[in-house]
PDB file of C-alpha atoms in Angstrom:
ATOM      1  CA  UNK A 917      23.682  37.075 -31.803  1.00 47.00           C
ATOM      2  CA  UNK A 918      20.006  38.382 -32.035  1.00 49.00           C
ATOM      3  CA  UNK A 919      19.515  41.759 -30.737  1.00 49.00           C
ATOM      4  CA  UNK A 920      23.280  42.498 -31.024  1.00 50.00           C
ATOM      5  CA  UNK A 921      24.379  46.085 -33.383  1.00 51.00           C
ATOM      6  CA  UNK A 922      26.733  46.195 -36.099  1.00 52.00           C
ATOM      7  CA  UNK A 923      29.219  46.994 -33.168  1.00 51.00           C
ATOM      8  CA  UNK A 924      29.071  43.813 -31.430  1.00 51.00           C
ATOM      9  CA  UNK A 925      27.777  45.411 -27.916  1.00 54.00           C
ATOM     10  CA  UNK A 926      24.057  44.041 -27.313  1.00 51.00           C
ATOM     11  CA  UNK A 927      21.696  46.168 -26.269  1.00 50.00           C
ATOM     12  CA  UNK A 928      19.090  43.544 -24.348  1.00 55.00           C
ATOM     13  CA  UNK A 929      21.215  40.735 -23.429  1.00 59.00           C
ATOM     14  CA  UNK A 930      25.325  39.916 -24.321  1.00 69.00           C
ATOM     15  CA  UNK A 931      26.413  36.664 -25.082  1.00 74.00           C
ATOM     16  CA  UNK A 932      27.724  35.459 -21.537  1.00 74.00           C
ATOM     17  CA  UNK A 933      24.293  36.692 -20.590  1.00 71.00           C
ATOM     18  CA  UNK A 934      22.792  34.139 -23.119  1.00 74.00           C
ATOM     19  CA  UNK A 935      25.050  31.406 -22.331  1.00 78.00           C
ATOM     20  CA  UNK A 936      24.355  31.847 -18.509  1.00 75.00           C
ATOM     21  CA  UNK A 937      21.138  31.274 -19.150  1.00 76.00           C
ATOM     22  CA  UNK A 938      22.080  28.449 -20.743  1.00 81.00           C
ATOM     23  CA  UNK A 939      23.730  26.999 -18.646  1.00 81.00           C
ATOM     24  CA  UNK A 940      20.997  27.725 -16.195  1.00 76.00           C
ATOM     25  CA  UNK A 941      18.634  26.135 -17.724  1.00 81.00           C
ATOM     26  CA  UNK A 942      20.497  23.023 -17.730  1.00 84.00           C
ATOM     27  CA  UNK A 943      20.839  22.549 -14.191  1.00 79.00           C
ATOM     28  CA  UNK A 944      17.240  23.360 -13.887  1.00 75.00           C
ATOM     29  CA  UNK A 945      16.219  20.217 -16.236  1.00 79.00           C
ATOM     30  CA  UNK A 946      19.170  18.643 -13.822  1.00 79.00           C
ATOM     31  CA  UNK A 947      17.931  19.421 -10.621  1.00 73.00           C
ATOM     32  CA  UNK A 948      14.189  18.525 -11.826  1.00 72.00           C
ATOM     33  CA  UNK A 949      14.880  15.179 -12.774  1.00 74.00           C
ATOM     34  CA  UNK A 950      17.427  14.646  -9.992  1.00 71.00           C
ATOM     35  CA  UNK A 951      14.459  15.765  -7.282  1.00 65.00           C
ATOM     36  CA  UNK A 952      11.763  14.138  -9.088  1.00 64.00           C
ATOM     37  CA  UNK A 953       8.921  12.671  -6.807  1.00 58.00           C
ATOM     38  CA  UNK A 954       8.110   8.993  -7.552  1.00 58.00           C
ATOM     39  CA  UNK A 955       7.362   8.399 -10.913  1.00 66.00           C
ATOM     40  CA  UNK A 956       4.107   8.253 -12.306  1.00 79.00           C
ATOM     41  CA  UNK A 957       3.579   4.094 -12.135  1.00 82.00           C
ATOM     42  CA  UNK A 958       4.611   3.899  -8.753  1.00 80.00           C
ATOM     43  CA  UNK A 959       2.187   6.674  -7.910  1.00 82.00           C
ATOM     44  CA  UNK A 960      -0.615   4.700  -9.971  1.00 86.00           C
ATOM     45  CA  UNK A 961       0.625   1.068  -8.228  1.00 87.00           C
ATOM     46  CA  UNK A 962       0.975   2.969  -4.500  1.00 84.00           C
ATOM     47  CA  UNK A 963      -2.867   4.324  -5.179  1.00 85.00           C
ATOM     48  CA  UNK A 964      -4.221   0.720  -6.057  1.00 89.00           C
ATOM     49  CA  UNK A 965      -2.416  -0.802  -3.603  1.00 89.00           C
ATOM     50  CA  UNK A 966      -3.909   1.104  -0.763  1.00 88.00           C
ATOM     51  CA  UNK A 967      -7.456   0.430  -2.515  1.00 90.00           C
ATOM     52  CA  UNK A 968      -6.784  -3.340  -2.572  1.00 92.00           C
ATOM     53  CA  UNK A 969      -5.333  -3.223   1.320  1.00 91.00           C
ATOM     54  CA  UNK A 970      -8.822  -1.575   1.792  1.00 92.00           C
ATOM     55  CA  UNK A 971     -10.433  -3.966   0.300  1.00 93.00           C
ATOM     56  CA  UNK A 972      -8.642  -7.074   1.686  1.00 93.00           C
ATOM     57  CA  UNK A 973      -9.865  -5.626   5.625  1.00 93.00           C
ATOM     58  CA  UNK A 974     -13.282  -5.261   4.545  1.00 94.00           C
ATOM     59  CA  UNK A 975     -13.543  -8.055   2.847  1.00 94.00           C
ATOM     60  CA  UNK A 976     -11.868 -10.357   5.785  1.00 94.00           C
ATOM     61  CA  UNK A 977     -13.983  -8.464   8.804  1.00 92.00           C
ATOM     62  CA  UNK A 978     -17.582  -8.970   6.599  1.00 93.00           C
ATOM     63  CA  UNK A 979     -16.125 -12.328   5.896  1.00 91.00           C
ATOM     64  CA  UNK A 980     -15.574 -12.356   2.494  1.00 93.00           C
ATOM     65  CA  UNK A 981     -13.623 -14.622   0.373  1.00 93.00           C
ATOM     66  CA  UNK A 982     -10.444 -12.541  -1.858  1.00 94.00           C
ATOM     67  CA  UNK A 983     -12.945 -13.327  -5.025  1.00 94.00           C
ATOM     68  CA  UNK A 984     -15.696 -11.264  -3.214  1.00 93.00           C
ATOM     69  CA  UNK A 985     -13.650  -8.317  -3.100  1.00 92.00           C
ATOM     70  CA  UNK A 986     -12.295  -8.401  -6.507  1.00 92.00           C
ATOM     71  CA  UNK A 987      -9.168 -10.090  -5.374  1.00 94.00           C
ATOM     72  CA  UNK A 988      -7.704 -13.566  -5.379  1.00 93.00           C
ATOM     73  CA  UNK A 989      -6.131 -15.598  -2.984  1.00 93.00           C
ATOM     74  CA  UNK A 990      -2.467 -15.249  -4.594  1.00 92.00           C
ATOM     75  CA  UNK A 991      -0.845 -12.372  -6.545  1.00 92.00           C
ATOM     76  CA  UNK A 992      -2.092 -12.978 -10.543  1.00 90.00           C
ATOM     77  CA  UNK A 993       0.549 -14.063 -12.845  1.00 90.00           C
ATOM     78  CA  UNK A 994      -0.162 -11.920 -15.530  1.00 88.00           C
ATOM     79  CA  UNK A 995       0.840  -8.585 -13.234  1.00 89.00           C
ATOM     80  CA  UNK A 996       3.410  -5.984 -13.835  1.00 89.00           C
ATOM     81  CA  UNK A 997       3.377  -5.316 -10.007  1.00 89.00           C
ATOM     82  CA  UNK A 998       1.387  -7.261  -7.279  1.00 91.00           C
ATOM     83  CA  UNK A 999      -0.113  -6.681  -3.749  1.00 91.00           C
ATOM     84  CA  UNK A1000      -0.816  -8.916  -0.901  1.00 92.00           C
ATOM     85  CA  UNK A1001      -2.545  -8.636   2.547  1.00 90.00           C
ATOM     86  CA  UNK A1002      -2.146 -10.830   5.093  1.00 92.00           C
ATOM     87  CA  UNK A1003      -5.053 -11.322   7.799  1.00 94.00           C
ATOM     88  CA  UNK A1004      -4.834 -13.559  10.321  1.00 95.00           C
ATOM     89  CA  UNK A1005      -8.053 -15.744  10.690  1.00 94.00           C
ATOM     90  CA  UNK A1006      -8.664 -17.457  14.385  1.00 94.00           C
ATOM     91  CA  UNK A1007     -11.456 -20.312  14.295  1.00 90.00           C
ATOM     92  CA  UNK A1008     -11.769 -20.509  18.100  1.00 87.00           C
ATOM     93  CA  UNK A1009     -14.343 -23.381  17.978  1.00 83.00           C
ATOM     94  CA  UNK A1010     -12.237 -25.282  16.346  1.00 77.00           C
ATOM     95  CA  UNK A1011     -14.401 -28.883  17.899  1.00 63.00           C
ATOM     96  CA  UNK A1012     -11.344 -29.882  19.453  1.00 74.00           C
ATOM     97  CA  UNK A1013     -11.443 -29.552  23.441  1.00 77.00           C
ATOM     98  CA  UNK A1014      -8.192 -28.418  24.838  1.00 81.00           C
ATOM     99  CA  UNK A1015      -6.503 -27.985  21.859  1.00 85.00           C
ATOM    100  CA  UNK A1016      -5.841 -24.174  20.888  1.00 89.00           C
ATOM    101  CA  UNK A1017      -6.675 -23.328  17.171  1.00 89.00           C
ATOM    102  CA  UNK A1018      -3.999 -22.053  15.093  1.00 89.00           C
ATOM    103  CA  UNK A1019      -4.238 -18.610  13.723  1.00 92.00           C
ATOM    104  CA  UNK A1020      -4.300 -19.292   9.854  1.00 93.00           C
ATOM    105  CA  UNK A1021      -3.350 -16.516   7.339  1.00 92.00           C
ATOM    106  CA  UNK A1022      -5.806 -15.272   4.586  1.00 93.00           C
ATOM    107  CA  UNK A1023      -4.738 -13.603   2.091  1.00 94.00           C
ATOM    108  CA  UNK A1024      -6.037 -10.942  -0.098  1.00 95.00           C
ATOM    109  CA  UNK A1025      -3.637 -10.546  -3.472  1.00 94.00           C
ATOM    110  CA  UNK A1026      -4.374  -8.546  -6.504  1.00 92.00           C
ATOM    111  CA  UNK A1027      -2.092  -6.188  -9.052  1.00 91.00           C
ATOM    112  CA  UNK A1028      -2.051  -4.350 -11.934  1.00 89.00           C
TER     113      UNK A1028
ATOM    114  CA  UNK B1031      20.287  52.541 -20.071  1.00 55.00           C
ATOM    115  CA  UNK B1032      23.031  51.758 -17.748  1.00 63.00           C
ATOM    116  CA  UNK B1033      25.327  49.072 -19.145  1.00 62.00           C
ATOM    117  CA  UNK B1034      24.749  45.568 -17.545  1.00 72.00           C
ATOM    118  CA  UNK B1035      21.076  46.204 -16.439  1.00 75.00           C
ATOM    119  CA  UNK B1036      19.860  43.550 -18.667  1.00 72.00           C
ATOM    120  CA  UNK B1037      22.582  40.878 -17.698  1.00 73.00           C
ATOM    121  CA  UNK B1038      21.842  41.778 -14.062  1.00 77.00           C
ATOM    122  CA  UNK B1039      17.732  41.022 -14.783  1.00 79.00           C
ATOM    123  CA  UNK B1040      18.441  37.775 -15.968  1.00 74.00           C
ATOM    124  CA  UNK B1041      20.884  36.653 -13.343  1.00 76.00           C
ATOM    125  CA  UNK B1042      18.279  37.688 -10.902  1.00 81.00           C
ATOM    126  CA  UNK B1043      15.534  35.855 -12.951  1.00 80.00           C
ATOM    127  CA  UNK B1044      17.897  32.643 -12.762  1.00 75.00           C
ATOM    128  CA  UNK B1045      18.461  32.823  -9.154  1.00 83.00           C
ATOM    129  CA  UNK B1046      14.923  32.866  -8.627  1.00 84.00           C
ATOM    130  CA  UNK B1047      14.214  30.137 -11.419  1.00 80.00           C
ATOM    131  CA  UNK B1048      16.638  28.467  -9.285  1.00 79.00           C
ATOM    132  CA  UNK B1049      14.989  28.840  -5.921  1.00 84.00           C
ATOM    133  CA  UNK B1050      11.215  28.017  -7.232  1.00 82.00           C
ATOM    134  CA  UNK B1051      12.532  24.888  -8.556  1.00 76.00           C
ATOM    135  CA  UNK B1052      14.699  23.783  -5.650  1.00 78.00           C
ATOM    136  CA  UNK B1053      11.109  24.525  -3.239  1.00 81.00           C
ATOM    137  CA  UNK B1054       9.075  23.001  -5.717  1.00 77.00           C
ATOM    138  CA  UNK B1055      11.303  19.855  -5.201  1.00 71.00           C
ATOM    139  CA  UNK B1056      11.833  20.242  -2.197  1.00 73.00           C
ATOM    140  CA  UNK B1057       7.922  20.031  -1.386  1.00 73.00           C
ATOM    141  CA  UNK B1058       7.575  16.994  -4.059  1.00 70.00           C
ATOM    142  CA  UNK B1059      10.234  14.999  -1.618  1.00 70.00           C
ATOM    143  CA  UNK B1060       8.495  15.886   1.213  1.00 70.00           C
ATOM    144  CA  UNK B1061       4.763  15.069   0.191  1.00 70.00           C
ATOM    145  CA  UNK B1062       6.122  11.723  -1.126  1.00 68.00           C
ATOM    146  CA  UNK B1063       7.329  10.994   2.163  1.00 73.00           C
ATOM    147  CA  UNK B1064       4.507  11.853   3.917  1.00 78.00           C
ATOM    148  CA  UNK B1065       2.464   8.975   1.611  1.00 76.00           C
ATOM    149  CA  UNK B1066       4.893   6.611   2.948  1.00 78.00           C
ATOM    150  CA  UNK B1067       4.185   7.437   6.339  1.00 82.00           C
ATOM    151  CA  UNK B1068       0.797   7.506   6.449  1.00 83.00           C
ATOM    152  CA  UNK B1069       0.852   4.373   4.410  1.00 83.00           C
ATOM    153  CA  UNK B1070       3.010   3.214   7.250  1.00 86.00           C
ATOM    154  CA  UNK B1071       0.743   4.012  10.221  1.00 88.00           C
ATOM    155  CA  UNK B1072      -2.078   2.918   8.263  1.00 88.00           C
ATOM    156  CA  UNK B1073      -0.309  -0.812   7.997  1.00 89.00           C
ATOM    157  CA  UNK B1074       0.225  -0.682  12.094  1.00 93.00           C
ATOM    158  CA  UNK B1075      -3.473  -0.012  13.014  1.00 93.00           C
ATOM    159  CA  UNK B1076      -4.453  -2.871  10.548  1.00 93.00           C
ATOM    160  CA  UNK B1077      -2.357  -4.865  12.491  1.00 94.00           C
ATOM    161  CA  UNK B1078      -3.118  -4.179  15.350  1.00 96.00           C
ATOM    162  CA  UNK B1079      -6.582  -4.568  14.331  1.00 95.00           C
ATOM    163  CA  UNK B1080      -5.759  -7.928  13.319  1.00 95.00           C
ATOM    164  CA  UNK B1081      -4.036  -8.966  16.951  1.00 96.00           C
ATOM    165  CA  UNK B1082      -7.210  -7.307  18.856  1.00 96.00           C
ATOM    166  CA  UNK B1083      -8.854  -9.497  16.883  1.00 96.00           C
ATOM    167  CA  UNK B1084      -7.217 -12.685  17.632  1.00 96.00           C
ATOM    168  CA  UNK B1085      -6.262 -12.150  21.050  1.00 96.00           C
ATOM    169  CA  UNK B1086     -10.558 -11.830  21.370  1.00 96.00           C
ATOM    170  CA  UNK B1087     -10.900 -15.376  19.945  1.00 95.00           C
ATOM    171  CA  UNK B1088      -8.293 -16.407  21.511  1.00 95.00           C
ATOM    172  CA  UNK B1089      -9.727 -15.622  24.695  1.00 95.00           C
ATOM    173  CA  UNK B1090     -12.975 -17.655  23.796  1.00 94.00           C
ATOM    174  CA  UNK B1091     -10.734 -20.685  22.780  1.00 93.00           C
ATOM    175  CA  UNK B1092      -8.935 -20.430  26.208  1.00 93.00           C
ATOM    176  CA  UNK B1093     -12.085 -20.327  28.313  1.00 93.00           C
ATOM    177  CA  UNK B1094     -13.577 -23.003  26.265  1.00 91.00           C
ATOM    178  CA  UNK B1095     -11.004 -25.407  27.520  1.00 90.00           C
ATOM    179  CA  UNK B1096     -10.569 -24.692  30.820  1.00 88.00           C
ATOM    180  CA  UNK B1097     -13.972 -26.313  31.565  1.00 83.00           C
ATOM    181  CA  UNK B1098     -13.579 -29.276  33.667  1.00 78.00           C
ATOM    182  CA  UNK B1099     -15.336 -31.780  31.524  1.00 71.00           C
ATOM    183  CA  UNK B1100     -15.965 -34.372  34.235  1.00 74.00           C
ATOM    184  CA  UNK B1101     -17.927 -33.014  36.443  1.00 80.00           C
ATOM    185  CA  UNK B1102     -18.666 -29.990  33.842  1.00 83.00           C
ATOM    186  CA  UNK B1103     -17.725 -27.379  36.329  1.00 85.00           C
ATOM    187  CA  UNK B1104     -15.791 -24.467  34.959  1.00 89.00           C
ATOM    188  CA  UNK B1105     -12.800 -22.712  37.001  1.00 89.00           C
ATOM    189  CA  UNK B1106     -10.775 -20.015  35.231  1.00 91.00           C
ATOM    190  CA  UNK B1107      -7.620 -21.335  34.128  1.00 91.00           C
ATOM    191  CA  UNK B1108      -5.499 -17.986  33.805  1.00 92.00           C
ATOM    192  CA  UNK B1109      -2.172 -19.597  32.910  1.00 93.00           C
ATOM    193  CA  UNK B1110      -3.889 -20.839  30.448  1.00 92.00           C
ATOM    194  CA  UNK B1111      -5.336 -17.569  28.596  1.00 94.00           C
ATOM    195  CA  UNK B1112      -1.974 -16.149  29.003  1.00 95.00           C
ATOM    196  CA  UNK B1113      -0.064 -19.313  26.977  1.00 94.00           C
ATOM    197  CA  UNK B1114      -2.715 -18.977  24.694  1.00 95.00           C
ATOM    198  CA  UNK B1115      -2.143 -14.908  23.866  1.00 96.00           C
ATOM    199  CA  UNK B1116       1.445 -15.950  23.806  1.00 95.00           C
ATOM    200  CA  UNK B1117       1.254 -18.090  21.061  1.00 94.00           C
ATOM    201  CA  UNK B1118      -1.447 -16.026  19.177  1.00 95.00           C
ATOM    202  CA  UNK B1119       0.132 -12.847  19.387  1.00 95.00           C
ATOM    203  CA  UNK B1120       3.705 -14.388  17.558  1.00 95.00           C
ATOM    204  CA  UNK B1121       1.642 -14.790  14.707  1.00 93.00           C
ATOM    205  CA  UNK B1122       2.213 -10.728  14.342  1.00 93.00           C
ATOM    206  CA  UNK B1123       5.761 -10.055  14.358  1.00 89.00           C
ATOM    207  CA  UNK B1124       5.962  -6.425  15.780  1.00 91.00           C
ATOM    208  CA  UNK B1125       2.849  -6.571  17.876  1.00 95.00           C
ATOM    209  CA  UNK B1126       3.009  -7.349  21.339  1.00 95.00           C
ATOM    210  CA  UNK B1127      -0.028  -7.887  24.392  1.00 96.00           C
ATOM    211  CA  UNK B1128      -0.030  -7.301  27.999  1.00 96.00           C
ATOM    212  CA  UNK B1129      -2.646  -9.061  29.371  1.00 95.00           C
ATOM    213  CA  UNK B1130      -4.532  -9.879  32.958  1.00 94.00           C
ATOM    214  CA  UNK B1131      -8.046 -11.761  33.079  1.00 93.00           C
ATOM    215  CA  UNK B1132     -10.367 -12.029  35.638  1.00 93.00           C
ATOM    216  CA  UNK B1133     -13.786 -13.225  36.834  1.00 92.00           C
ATOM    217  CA  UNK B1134     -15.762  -9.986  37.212  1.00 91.00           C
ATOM    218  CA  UNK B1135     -18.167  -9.173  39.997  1.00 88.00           C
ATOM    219  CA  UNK B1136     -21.280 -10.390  37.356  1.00 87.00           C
ATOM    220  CA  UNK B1137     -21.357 -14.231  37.757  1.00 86.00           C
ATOM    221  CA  UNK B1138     -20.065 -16.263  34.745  1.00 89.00           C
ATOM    222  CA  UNK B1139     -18.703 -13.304  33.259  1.00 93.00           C
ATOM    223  CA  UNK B1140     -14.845 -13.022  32.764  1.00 95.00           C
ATOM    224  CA  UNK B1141     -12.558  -9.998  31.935  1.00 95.00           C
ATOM    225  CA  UNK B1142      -9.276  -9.631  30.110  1.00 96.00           C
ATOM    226  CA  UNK B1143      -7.818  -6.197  29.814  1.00 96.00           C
ATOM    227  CA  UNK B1144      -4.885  -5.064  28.982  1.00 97.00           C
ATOM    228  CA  UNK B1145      -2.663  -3.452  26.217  1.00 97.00           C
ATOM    229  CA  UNK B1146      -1.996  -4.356  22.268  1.00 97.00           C
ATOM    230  CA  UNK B1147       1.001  -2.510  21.179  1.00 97.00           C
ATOM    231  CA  UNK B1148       2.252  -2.877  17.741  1.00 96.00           C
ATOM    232  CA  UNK B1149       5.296  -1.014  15.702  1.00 93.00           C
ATOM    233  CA  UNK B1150       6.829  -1.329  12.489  1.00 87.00           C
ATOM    234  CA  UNK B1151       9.593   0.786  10.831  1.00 84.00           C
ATOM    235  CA  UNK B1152       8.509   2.803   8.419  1.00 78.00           C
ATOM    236  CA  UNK B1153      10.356   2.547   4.584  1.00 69.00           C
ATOM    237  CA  UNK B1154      12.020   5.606   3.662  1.00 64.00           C
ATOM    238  CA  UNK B1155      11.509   7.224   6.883  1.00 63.00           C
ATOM    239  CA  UNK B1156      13.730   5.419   8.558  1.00 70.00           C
ATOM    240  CA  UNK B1157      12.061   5.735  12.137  1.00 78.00           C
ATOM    241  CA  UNK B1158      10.023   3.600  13.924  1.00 82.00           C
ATOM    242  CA  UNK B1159       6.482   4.269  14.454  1.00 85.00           C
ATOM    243  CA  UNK B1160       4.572   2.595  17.266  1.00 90.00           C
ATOM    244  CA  UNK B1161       0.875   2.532  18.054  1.00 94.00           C
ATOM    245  CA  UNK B1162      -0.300   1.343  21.381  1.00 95.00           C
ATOM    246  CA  UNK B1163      -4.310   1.373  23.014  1.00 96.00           C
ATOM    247  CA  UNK B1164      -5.918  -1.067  25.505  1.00 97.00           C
ATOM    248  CA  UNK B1165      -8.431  -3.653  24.938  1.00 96.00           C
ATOM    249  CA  UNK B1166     -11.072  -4.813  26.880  1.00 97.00           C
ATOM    250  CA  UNK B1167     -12.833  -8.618  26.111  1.00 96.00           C
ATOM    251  CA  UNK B1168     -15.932  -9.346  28.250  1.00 96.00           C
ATOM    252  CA  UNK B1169     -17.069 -13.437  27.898  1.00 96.00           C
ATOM    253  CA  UNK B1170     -19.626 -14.797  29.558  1.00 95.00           C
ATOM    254  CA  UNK B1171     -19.099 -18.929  30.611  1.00 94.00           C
ATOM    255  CA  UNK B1172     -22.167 -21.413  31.202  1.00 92.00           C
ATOM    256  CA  UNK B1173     -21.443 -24.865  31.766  1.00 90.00           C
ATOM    257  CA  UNK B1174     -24.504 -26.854  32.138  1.00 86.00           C
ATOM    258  CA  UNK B1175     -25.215 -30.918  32.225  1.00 81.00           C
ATOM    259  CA  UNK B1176     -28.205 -31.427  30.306  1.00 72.00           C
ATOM    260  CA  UNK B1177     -29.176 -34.844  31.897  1.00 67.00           C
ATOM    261  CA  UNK B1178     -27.929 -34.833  35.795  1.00 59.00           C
ATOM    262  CA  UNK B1179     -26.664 -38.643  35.794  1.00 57.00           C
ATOM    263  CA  UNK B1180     -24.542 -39.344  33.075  1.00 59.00           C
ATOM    264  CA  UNK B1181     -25.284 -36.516  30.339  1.00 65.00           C
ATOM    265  CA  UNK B1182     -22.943 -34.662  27.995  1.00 79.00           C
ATOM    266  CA  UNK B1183     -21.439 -30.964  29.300  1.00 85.00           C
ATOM    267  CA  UNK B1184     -22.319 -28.585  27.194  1.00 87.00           C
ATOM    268  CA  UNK B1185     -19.845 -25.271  27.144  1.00 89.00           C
ATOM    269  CA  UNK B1186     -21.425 -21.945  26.526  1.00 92.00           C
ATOM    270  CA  UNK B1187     -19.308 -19.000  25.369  1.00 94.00           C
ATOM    271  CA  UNK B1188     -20.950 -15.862  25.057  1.00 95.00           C
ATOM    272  CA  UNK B1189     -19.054 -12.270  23.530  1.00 95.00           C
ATOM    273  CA  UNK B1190     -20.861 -10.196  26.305  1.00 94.00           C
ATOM    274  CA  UNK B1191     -20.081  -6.956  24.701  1.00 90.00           C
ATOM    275  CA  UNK B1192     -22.135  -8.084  21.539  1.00 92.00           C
ATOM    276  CA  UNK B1193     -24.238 -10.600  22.679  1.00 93.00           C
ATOM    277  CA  UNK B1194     -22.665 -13.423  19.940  1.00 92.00           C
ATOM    278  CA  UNK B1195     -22.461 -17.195  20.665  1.00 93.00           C
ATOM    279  CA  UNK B1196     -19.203 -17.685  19.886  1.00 92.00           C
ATOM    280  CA  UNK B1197     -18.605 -21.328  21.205  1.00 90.00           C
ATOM    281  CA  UNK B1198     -21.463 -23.814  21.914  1.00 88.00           C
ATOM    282  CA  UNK B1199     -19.716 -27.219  22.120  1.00 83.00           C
ATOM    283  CA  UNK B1200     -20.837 -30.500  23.768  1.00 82.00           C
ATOM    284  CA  UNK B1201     -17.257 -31.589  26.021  1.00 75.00           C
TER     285      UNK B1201
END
């Protein structure tokens, strides 16, 4: 072992001190990846998601269509992960006296 | 040197190699969490957003059609508004009204107030997460014959808190 004398007695670490750090170091890596936070894509996909949910509000209060905002009506085939908001649209003068209008969903998709 | 120091240093240094990582962690676990939950509450207020938002035309839609189109008077039909909230509000699961409307002491206007309260359960928090304020619509109804024999009956509904024509419809 490095460091050790011709008498086998080391003089900055011994061997069980080497192997217990070791062995330390393993259950660091273990505990690191164990504990990990999210991984990186979900942190990427959580971050655009919340920008597309912005988006879909805006755009459905200023009364935008999805392709206004950069979005589409449906979540895009050619997606690893998608997003959808769902807005609730109420045409109360509908033309039809006595008749209630039906809330009717818009949606606001995108992905990456 | 005393025999051991060295060994003794580095068990040290692990057990506090150990405890930095375990906070570290620790802290990464938490802050996650804390994006879920504000994700969370963030989805809640857009819904309840959403059901303000209805509930407000919804209002409009019920006032429109409680005006007697015969002799184009209009009387508030209250049973009415509420059967209409009813069915608007089941459009948001997890959102629910509480609702009263009334003529107020300005003539033609009309006032529903009441609650919105909406909750959802939050993903990996586990706990449910409610958010609950009151809402106020103001319309204003005008019902008016434009010829006094035999002419249509035009219904007037005005947003009185922004001044918006919302419904202008010949009944």
């Amino acid at each position: 072992m490095y460091g050790e004398n011709k008498t086998g007695k080391g003089f900055v670490f011994s061997t069980d001190a080497a192997l217990g750090i070791i062995v330390v170091l393993i259950a660091a890596a273990s505990m690191t990846m164990l504990y990990a936070p999210d991984s990186s894509w979900q942190k990427i996909f959580q971050s655009t998601s919340r920008s597309m949910a912005d988006s879909a509000v805006v755009g459905f209060y200023m009364n935008k269509v999805p392709a206004d905002m950069g979005l589409e009506t449906e979540i895009p085939a050619a997606v690893k992960q998608g997003y959808c908001g769902r807005i609730y649209d109420y045409n109360a003068d509908n033309g039809a006296p006595g008749i209630q209008s039906a809330p009717m969903d818009r949606n606001y998709c995108g992905g990456i | 040197m005393k025999k051991g120091i060295f060994s003794g240093l580095i068990a040290v240094t692990a057990i506090m190699l150990i405890g930095v990582i375990m906070l570290t962690s620790s802290a990464n676990i938490k802050n996650s969490g804390s994006e879920n939950i504000a994700q969370g509450i963030w989805e809640i207020k857009k819904e309840w957003n959403n059901a303000r938002y209805l509930l407000d035309k919804a209002t409009t839609d019920a006032l429109a059609d409680s005006a007697n189109t015969g002799p184009c008077t209009f009387a508030l039909d209250a049973a009415k508004v509420q059967h209409y909230y009813m069915d608007t509000i089941a459009h948001i699961p997890g959102c629910t009204q509480a609702f009263t409307v009334a003529a107020t002491a300005q003539a033609g206007n009309y006032q529903a107030t009441g609650t919105i309260t909406c909750s959802k359960k939050i993903s990996n928090d586990f706990s449910i997460k409610k958010f609950e304020k009151p809402a106020v619509f103001t319309k204003t109804v005008s019902v008016q014959k434009d010829m006094p024999a035999a002419g249509d009956c035009t219904v007037i509904i005005t947003d009185a808190q922004s001044g918006l024509v919302e419904i202008s419809r010949v009944v």
